[in-house]
Coordinates of C-alpha atoms and ligand atoms in Angstrom, one line a residue:
M25 CA 16.3 50.4 -50.1
R26 CA 14.9 50.7 -53.4
D27 CA 17.8 50.4 -55.7
G28 CA 19.6 47.6 -54.1
R29 CA 19.1 43.8 -54.7
Y30 CA 15.6 43.1 -55.9
S31 CA 14.5 46.6 -54.8
L32 CA 13.9 45.0 -51.5
V33 CA 12.3 47.0 -48.7
E34 CA 13.4 45.7 -45.3
D35 CA 10.8 45.7 -42.6
G36 CA 8.2 46.8 -45.1
A37 CA 4.5 47.1 -45.3
V38 CA 1.9 47.3 -48.1
H39 CA -1.4 49.3 -47.8
I40 CA -4.2 48.0 -50.1
L41 CA -7.2 50.1 -51.0
E42 CA -10.0 48.8 -53.3
G43 CA -7.9 46.1 -54.9
R44 CA -4.9 48.3 -55.6
I45 CA -1.7 49.3 -53.8
D46 CA -2.1 52.4 -52.0
Q47 CA 1.1 52.7 -49.9
V48 CA 4.3 50.6 -50.0
G49 CA 7.4 51.1 -48.0
P50 CA 9.1 50.7 -44.6
T51 CA 6.5 50.0 -42.0
A52 CA 7.7 53.0 -39.8
E53 CA 7.0 55.4 -42.8
M54 CA 3.5 54.3 -43.5
D55 CA 0.9 57.1 -43.1
L56 CA -1.5 55.4 -40.7
G57 CA -4.0 58.3 -41.1
L58 CA -4.7 56.7 -44.5
L59 CA -5.8 53.5 -43.0
H60 CA -9.5 52.5 -42.3
S61 CA -10.2 51.8 -38.7
D62 CA -11.6 48.5 -39.7
C63 CA -9.0 47.4 -42.2
E64 CA -7.9 43.7 -42.3
V65 CA -4.3 43.2 -41.3
I66 CA -2.2 40.3 -42.6
D67 CA 0.7 39.6 -40.5
A68 CA 3.8 39.1 -42.8
R69 CA 6.4 39.1 -40.2
G70 CA 9.2 36.7 -41.0
A71 CA 8.0 36.6 -44.5
L72 CA 8.8 37.9 -48.0
V73 CA 6.2 39.7 -50.0
T74 CA 6.5 39.5 -53.8
P75 CA 4.2 40.4 -56.6
G76 CA 1.9 37.6 -57.4
L77 CA 3.6 35.4 -60.0
V78 CA 2.7 35.8 -63.6
D79 CA 2.9 32.7 -65.9
C80 CA 2.9 34.3 -69.3
H81 CA 3.0 31.2 -71.5
T82 CA 0.8 28.2 -71.1
H83 CA -1.2 25.7 -73.1
L84 CA -3.1 24.3 -70.2
V85 CA -6.4 23.8 -71.8
Y86 CA -6.0 20.3 -73.3
A87 CA -7.3 16.8 -72.7
G88 CA -5.4 13.6 -72.2
N89 CA -1.7 13.1 -71.8
R90 CA 1.3 12.2 -74.0
A91 CA 2.9 9.6 -71.5
R92 CA 3.1 7.1 -74.5
E93 CA 5.1 9.6 -76.6
F94 CA 7.4 10.2 -73.7
E95 CA 8.1 6.4 -73.7
M96 CA 8.7 6.6 -77.5
R97 CA 11.2 9.4 -77.0
Q98 CA 13.0 7.5 -74.1
A99 CA 13.3 4.6 -76.6
G100 CA 15.0 7.0 -79.1
A101 CA 12.4 8.7 -81.2
T102 CA 12.7 12.5 -81.4
Y103 CA 10.0 15.1 -80.9
E104 CA 10.1 16.1 -84.5
E105 CA 9.9 12.4 -85.8
I106 CA 6.8 11.8 -83.6
A107 CA 5.2 15.0 -84.9
R108 CA 5.9 14.1 -88.5
A109 CA 4.4 10.6 -87.9
G110 CA 1.0 12.3 -86.9
G111 CA 1.6 12.3 -83.1
G112 CA 2.8 15.3 -81.1
I113 CA 0.4 18.3 -81.1
I114 CA -2.1 16.4 -83.4
S115 CA -2.5 13.6 -80.8
T116 CA -3.5 16.2 -78.2
V117 CA -5.9 17.8 -80.8
R118 CA -7.6 14.5 -81.2
A119 CA -8.1 14.0 -77.5
T120 CA -9.1 17.7 -77.0
R121 CA -11.6 17.6 -79.8
A122 CA -13.1 14.3 -78.4
A123 CA -13.4 15.8 -74.8
S124 CA -16.8 17.3 -73.6
N125 CA -16.7 20.8 -72.3
A126 CA -17.1 19.4 -68.8
E127 CA -14.2 17.0 -69.2
L128 CA -11.9 19.7 -70.7
R129 CA -12.7 22.2 -68.1
A130 CA -12.1 19.6 -65.2
Q131 CA -8.8 18.5 -66.6
S132 CA -7.7 22.1 -67.2
S133 CA -9.0 23.3 -63.8
V134 CA -6.6 20.7 -62.0
R135 CA -3.5 22.2 -63.8
L136 CA -4.7 25.8 -63.1
E137 CA -5.0 25.1 -59.4
E138 CA -1.6 23.6 -59.3
L139 CA -0.1 26.8 -60.8
M140 CA -2.1 28.9 -58.3
A141 CA -0.9 26.9 -55.4
G142 CA 2.7 28.0 -56.4
G143 CA 1.8 31.7 -56.0
V144 CA 0.6 32.6 -59.6
T145 CA -2.1 35.3 -59.8
T146 CA -2.1 35.9 -63.6
V147 CA -1.9 33.1 -66.2
E148 CA -2.0 33.3 -69.9
I149 CA -3.8 30.5 -71.7
K150 CA -3.3 29.7 -75.4
S151 CA -5.7 27.7 -77.5
G152 CA -4.0 25.6 -80.1
Y153 CA -5.4 22.1 -79.6
G154 CA -8.6 22.6 -81.3
L155 CA -7.3 23.6 -84.8
D156 CA -10.7 24.4 -86.4
V157 CA -12.7 27.5 -86.0
E158 CA -15.4 26.1 -83.6
Q159 CA -12.9 24.0 -81.5
E160 CA -10.3 26.9 -81.1
L161 CA -13.2 29.2 -80.0
R162 CA -14.4 26.5 -77.5
C163 CA -11.0 26.2 -76.0
L164 CA -10.7 30.0 -75.5
R165 CA -14.2 30.2 -73.9
I166 CA -13.2 27.4 -71.5
A167 CA -10.0 29.2 -70.8
R168 CA -11.9 32.4 -70.1
S169 CA -14.6 30.6 -68.0
L170 CA -12.0 29.4 -65.5
C171 CA -11.6 32.7 -63.9
A172 CA -15.4 32.4 -62.8
D173 CA -14.5 29.9 -60.1
H174 CA -10.8 30.5 -59.5
A175 CA -9.2 33.6 -58.0
V176 CA -6.8 34.3 -60.7
S177 CA -6.6 36.6 -63.7
I178 CA -6.7 34.9 -67.1
V179 CA -5.4 36.2 -70.3
T180 CA -6.2 34.3 -73.6
T181 CA -4.3 34.0 -76.8
L182 CA -5.4 32.5 -80.0
L183 CA -2.9 29.9 -81.2
G184 CA -4.8 28.6 -84.3
A185 CA -1.5 28.4 -86.2
H186 CA 0.1 25.8 -83.8
S187 CA 0.1 22.9 -86.3
I188 CA -1.6 21.8 -89.5
P189 CA -4.7 19.9 -88.6
P190 CA -5.4 16.6 -90.3
E191 CA -8.1 18.0 -92.6
F192 CA -5.6 20.3 -94.2
A193 CA -2.7 17.8 -94.6
G194 CA -0.7 19.1 -97.5
K195 CA -2.7 22.3 -97.5
A196 CA -1.1 24.4 -95.0
D197 CA -1.8 27.7 -97.0
D198 CA -5.5 26.9 -97.0
Y199 CA -5.5 26.4 -93.3
I200 CA -3.8 29.7 -92.8
T201 CA -6.6 31.3 -94.9
A202 CA -9.1 29.8 -92.6
V203 CA -7.2 31.2 -89.6
C204 CA -7.0 34.6 -91.1
D205 CA -10.4 34.9 -92.6
E206 CA -12.6 33.1 -90.0
M207 CA -10.8 32.2 -86.8
I208 CA -9.1 35.6 -86.0
P209 CA -12.1 37.6 -87.0
R210 CA -14.5 35.5 -84.8
A211 CA -12.1 35.5 -81.8
A212 CA -11.7 39.3 -82.1
K213 CA -15.4 40.0 -82.5
E214 CA -16.4 37.8 -79.6
G215 CA -13.7 39.2 -77.4
L216 CA -12.1 35.8 -76.8
A217 CA -8.4 36.6 -77.1
T218 CA -6.1 39.7 -76.7
A219 CA -3.3 38.3 -78.8
V220 CA -2.6 35.9 -81.5
D221 CA 0.4 33.5 -81.5
G222 CA 1.9 31.0 -84.0
F223 CA 4.4 28.3 -84.2
C224 CA 7.2 29.2 -86.8
E225 CA 9.0 26.2 -87.4
R226 CA 9.9 23.6 -90.0
I227 CA 7.3 21.1 -88.5
A228 CA 4.7 23.9 -88.4
F229 CA 4.4 27.2 -90.4
N230 CA 7.0 29.2 -92.3
T231 CA 7.6 33.0 -91.9
A232 CA 5.3 33.9 -94.9
Q233 CA 2.4 31.9 -93.5
I234 CA 2.9 33.5 -90.0
A235 CA 3.2 36.9 -91.7
R236 CA -0.3 36.4 -93.0
V237 CA -1.5 35.5 -89.6
F238 CA -0.1 38.5 -88.0
E239 CA -1.4 40.9 -90.6
A240 CA -4.9 39.5 -89.9
A241 CA -4.3 39.8 -86.3
Q242 CA -3.3 43.5 -86.6
R243 CA -6.3 44.2 -88.9
H244 CA -8.5 43.0 -86.0
G245 CA -6.8 45.0 -83.3
L246 CA -4.9 42.0 -81.6
R247 CA -1.3 42.0 -80.5
V248 CA 1.0 39.2 -81.7
K249 CA 3.5 36.8 -80.1
L250 CA 5.4 33.9 -81.6
H251 CA 6.9 30.5 -80.8
A252 CA 10.2 31.3 -82.5
E253 CA 13.4 29.5 -83.1
Q254 CA 12.6 26.6 -80.7
L255 CA 14.0 23.8 -82.8
S256 CA 15.9 25.8 -85.6
D257 CA 16.6 29.3 -86.7
S258 CA 13.5 29.9 -88.9
G259 CA 13.7 33.7 -88.9
G260 CA 10.8 33.9 -86.3
A261 CA 12.4 36.4 -84.1
R262 CA 12.9 38.9 -86.9
L263 CA 9.4 38.4 -88.1
A264 CA 8.0 38.8 -84.6
A265 CA 9.8 42.0 -84.2
R266 CA 8.5 43.3 -87.6
F267 CA 5.0 43.0 -86.2
D268 CA 5.9 44.7 -82.9
A269 CA 5.4 41.5 -81.1
L270 CA 4.6 41.4 -77.3
S271 CA 7.0 38.5 -77.1
A272 CA 9.0 35.9 -79.0
D273 CA 9.1 32.7 -77.0
H274 CA 11.8 29.8 -76.7
L275 CA 14.5 31.3 -78.8
E276 CA 17.0 28.5 -78.3
Y277 CA 18.2 29.0 -82.0
A278 CA 17.8 32.8 -82.2
S279 CA 20.4 34.5 -84.2
R280 CA 22.3 37.9 -83.5
E281 CA 19.9 39.5 -86.0
G282 CA 16.9 38.1 -84.3
V283 CA 17.9 39.3 -80.9
A284 CA 18.9 42.7 -82.2
A285 CA 15.5 43.0 -83.9
L286 CA 13.6 42.0 -80.7
A287 CA 15.6 44.8 -78.8
K288 CA 14.6 47.4 -81.3
A289 CA 10.9 46.4 -81.2
G290 CA 11.0 46.2 -77.5
S291 CA 9.5 42.6 -77.5
V292 CA 10.1 40.4 -74.5
A293 CA 12.1 37.2 -74.9
V294 CA 10.1 34.5 -73.0
L295 CA 12.5 31.7 -71.9
L296 CA 10.9 28.2 -71.5
P297 CA 13.5 26.0 -69.7
G298 CA 10.8 23.3 -69.2
A299 CA 10.7 22.5 -72.8
Y300 CA 14.5 22.8 -73.2
Y301 CA 14.8 20.3 -70.3
F302 CA 12.1 17.9 -71.4
L303 CA 13.2 17.8 -75.0
R304 CA 16.8 17.3 -73.8
E305 CA 17.7 20.3 -76.1
K306 CA 21.3 20.9 -76.6
R307 CA 21.3 24.6 -77.3
M308 CA 20.7 27.4 -74.9
P309 CA 18.8 30.5 -75.8
P310 CA 21.4 33.4 -76.3
V311 CA 20.9 34.8 -72.8
D312 CA 24.1 37.0 -72.7
L313 CA 23.2 38.5 -76.1
L314 CA 19.7 39.2 -74.8
R315 CA 21.2 40.9 -71.8
R316 CA 23.6 42.9 -73.8
H317 CA 20.8 44.1 -76.1
G318 CA 18.7 45.0 -73.1
V319 CA 15.9 42.6 -74.1
K320 CA 13.6 41.9 -71.1
M321 CA 13.7 38.1 -70.3
A322 CA 10.5 36.3 -68.9
V323 CA 10.3 32.9 -67.6
A324 CA 7.3 30.7 -68.0
T325 CA 6.0 27.1 -67.6
D326 CA 4.9 26.5 -71.2
C327 CA 2.6 24.1 -69.4
N328 CA 1.7 21.6 -72.2
P329 CA 1.5 17.8 -72.7
G330 CA 4.2 17.5 -75.3
T331 CA 7.2 19.6 -74.2
S332 CA 6.7 20.9 -70.8
P333 CA 4.2 18.9 -68.7
S334 CA 4.7 21.1 -65.6
T335 CA 2.6 23.5 -63.5
S336 CA 5.5 24.8 -61.4
L337 CA 6.6 28.3 -62.2
L338 CA 9.0 28.2 -59.3
A339 CA 10.6 25.0 -60.9
M340 CA 11.0 27.0 -64.1
M341 CA 12.8 29.9 -62.3
N342 CA 15.2 27.3 -60.9
M343 CA 15.8 25.7 -64.2
A344 CA 16.2 29.3 -65.9
C345 CA 19.0 29.8 -63.4
V346 CA 20.7 26.4 -63.5
F347 CA 20.4 25.8 -67.3
F348 CA 20.3 29.3 -68.7
G349 CA 22.5 31.1 -66.2
L350 CA 20.0 33.6 -65.0
S351 CA 20.5 35.2 -61.5
P352 CA 17.7 34.5 -59.2
E353 CA 16.9 38.1 -59.4
E354 CA 16.5 37.9 -63.2
A355 CA 14.4 34.7 -62.6
L356 CA 12.1 36.5 -60.2
A357 CA 11.7 39.5 -62.7
G358 CA 11.1 37.0 -65.4
A359 CA 8.1 35.6 -63.4
T360 CA 6.6 39.0 -62.4
C361 CA 7.3 42.3 -64.2
H362 CA 8.8 41.0 -67.4
A363 CA 6.1 38.4 -67.7
A364 CA 3.5 41.0 -67.3
A365 CA 5.3 43.1 -70.0
A366 CA 5.1 39.9 -72.3
L367 CA 1.3 40.1 -71.8
G368 CA 1.2 43.9 -72.5
L369 CA 0.0 44.4 -68.8
D370 CA 1.5 47.4 -67.1
D371 CA -0.8 47.3 -64.0
R372 CA 0.9 44.3 -62.3
G373 CA 4.2 42.5 -61.7
V374 CA 5.6 45.2 -59.3
I375 CA 4.7 46.3 -55.9
E376 CA 4.1 49.9 -56.4
K377 CA 1.4 52.5 -55.7
G378 CA -1.6 52.2 -58.1
R379 CA -0.8 48.7 -59.3
R380 CA -3.1 45.7 -58.7
A381 CA -2.9 44.2 -55.2
D382 CA -1.8 40.8 -56.4
L383 CA 0.7 39.5 -53.9
A384 CA 2.4 36.3 -52.8
I385 CA 3.7 36.0 -49.2
W386 CA 6.5 33.5 -48.7
E387 CA 8.1 32.0 -45.6
G388 CA 11.7 33.3 -45.1
S389 CA 13.3 36.5 -46.0
D390 CA 15.7 36.0 -48.9
P391 CA 14.2 36.5 -52.3
A392 CA 17.0 34.2 -53.8
Q393 CA 15.3 31.3 -52.0
L394 CA 12.4 31.3 -54.6
A395 CA 14.8 30.2 -57.3
W396 CA 17.0 28.2 -55.2
Q397 CA 14.7 25.4 -54.4
I398 CA 13.6 23.1 -57.3
A399 CA 9.9 23.9 -56.8
G400 CA 8.5 22.6 -53.6
Q401 CA 7.6 25.9 -51.9
Q402 CA 4.1 27.2 -51.5
P403 CA 3.4 30.7 -50.4
R404 CA 2.0 31.3 -46.9
H405 CA -0.7 33.5 -48.4
V406 CA -1.7 34.9 -51.7
V407 CA -3.4 38.2 -52.1
F408 CA -5.5 38.5 -55.4
E409 CA -7.1 41.8 -56.2
G410 CA -6.7 42.9 -52.6
R411 CA -8.2 39.8 -51.0
L412 CA -6.7 37.0 -49.2
R413 CA -7.0 34.0 -51.4
Q414 CA -8.7 31.1 -49.5
Ligands
LIG27 O1 5.5 25.5 -76.7 N1 6.2 24.4 -79.8 C1 5.1 24.4 -79.9 N2 4.2 24.3 -79.0 C2 4.4 23.7 -77.6 C3 4.3 22.3 -77.7 C4 3.1 21.7 -78.0 C5 3.0 20.2 -77.9 O2 3.9 19.5 -78.2 O3 1.9 19.8 -77.7 C6 5.6 24.4 -77.0 O4 6.6 23.7 -76.8
LIG28 FE1 4.3 27.0 -76.1

C-alpha cells in the first residue's frame, strides 16, 4: 500500500546490504534469494519501522545554561529586552568561549545522546556561540568530532552571523566583513561546514548584511539557510529564496511574498515549535499558505539554551501538530524526508532501495502515535548505516 496513509507497508520487511536498503516491501514479496545465509535478522513484529529521524536545526554545541534568563522572562522581561541588555545569545557566547574543548564536548555529547535516544540518526549542528574566527571553527570541529564516538550522522553549518559579538559592538558591518573574508573561507577550506546560516532580525543582522554573508558563502561553494522572520517580518524569506537557500527557518512572521519566493526557489520551511512555545510567541507560521504553495515543511528541535532548550524531536512533532495544525503525517515527513531536504541530503529520510539504512523501530503499529504522545517514546531499536545501534 504505497499511496495510502504514510505510504505504509503492512506486514513489511526491509533487506539491508552494506549499509543501504536493498529491498523493501511486503514480507511475502521479498526475494529471499538475495539474502546472505548468515544475515542478521531483527524481529520487528508488532513494531513500526520509520526512517531514522533527522533533526535539521540544532545549536547543541554550547556551554552553560540560560536558566537565570528564564527567570527574568518569567518576571516579565522579553527575549529581545534581555538580548539588547547584553544577555541572550551573547551570554552563551561568554560561557562557550570560556569552556575548554573537553568541557564543551562533554556538555554537547549529553544533548546529542538525548536526541539519539529519541530515534534521531542525522543531526545538523550550527556554530554561532563562538563569534570569532577561531572560536567558531573550534565549535564546528567539536561538532564534527562528535560522530567519532556516537553512531549518528552529523552535518555542520557555520552560523557566524548569529549575533554581533561584544568586540564589534556598534560595528556590525565590520564583523560581517570578518565573517565574509576570514570565517567563511577558513570553514570552507578546512571542510568544516556544508552550509552557512545567519540570523536576519532587528536584534541581529539586516538583509544587506546577510546578503554579503550569502555572497561569500556561494563564492566558497557553500549552500545557505536562514533564521528568518522569527520575531518580525524582516524580509529574510525573500532574501533566502534569492540565494536558493536550502531552508528558511522559524517563519512566524513570513509574508505572502516570502512564502511565494520560497516556493519558487524550492527552499524548505523549517518549523521550530519549541522556540514558538518557549518564547510564548503569539503568531503562528503561515502553515496553510506554505501548504497551498507546496513548500515542504520540516520540523526540528532548534535545540539551544535561549529559545528551545529541548532534545526531543518527538515532542516537536507533537507541538507542530498541536500549535501549528500539522497532521501527524506531515509532522513525520517533517522530521524525516523534508528534514533531509532541508540539509540537501537525498540519500535518507525515506525507506527506499538505495537509500541509507538508517531506521527507527517503534513499539506499536500506528505512525500517528509518534506525534500523538508528548515525547516519552523511545524506539525499540535504531539501525544506523545498516547496523543495530547498541
Ligand atoms: O534559533 N534566533 C536565533 N537563534 C536561536 C536562539 C539562540 C539563543 O537565544 O541562544 C534560535 O531561536
Ligand atoms: Fe535556531
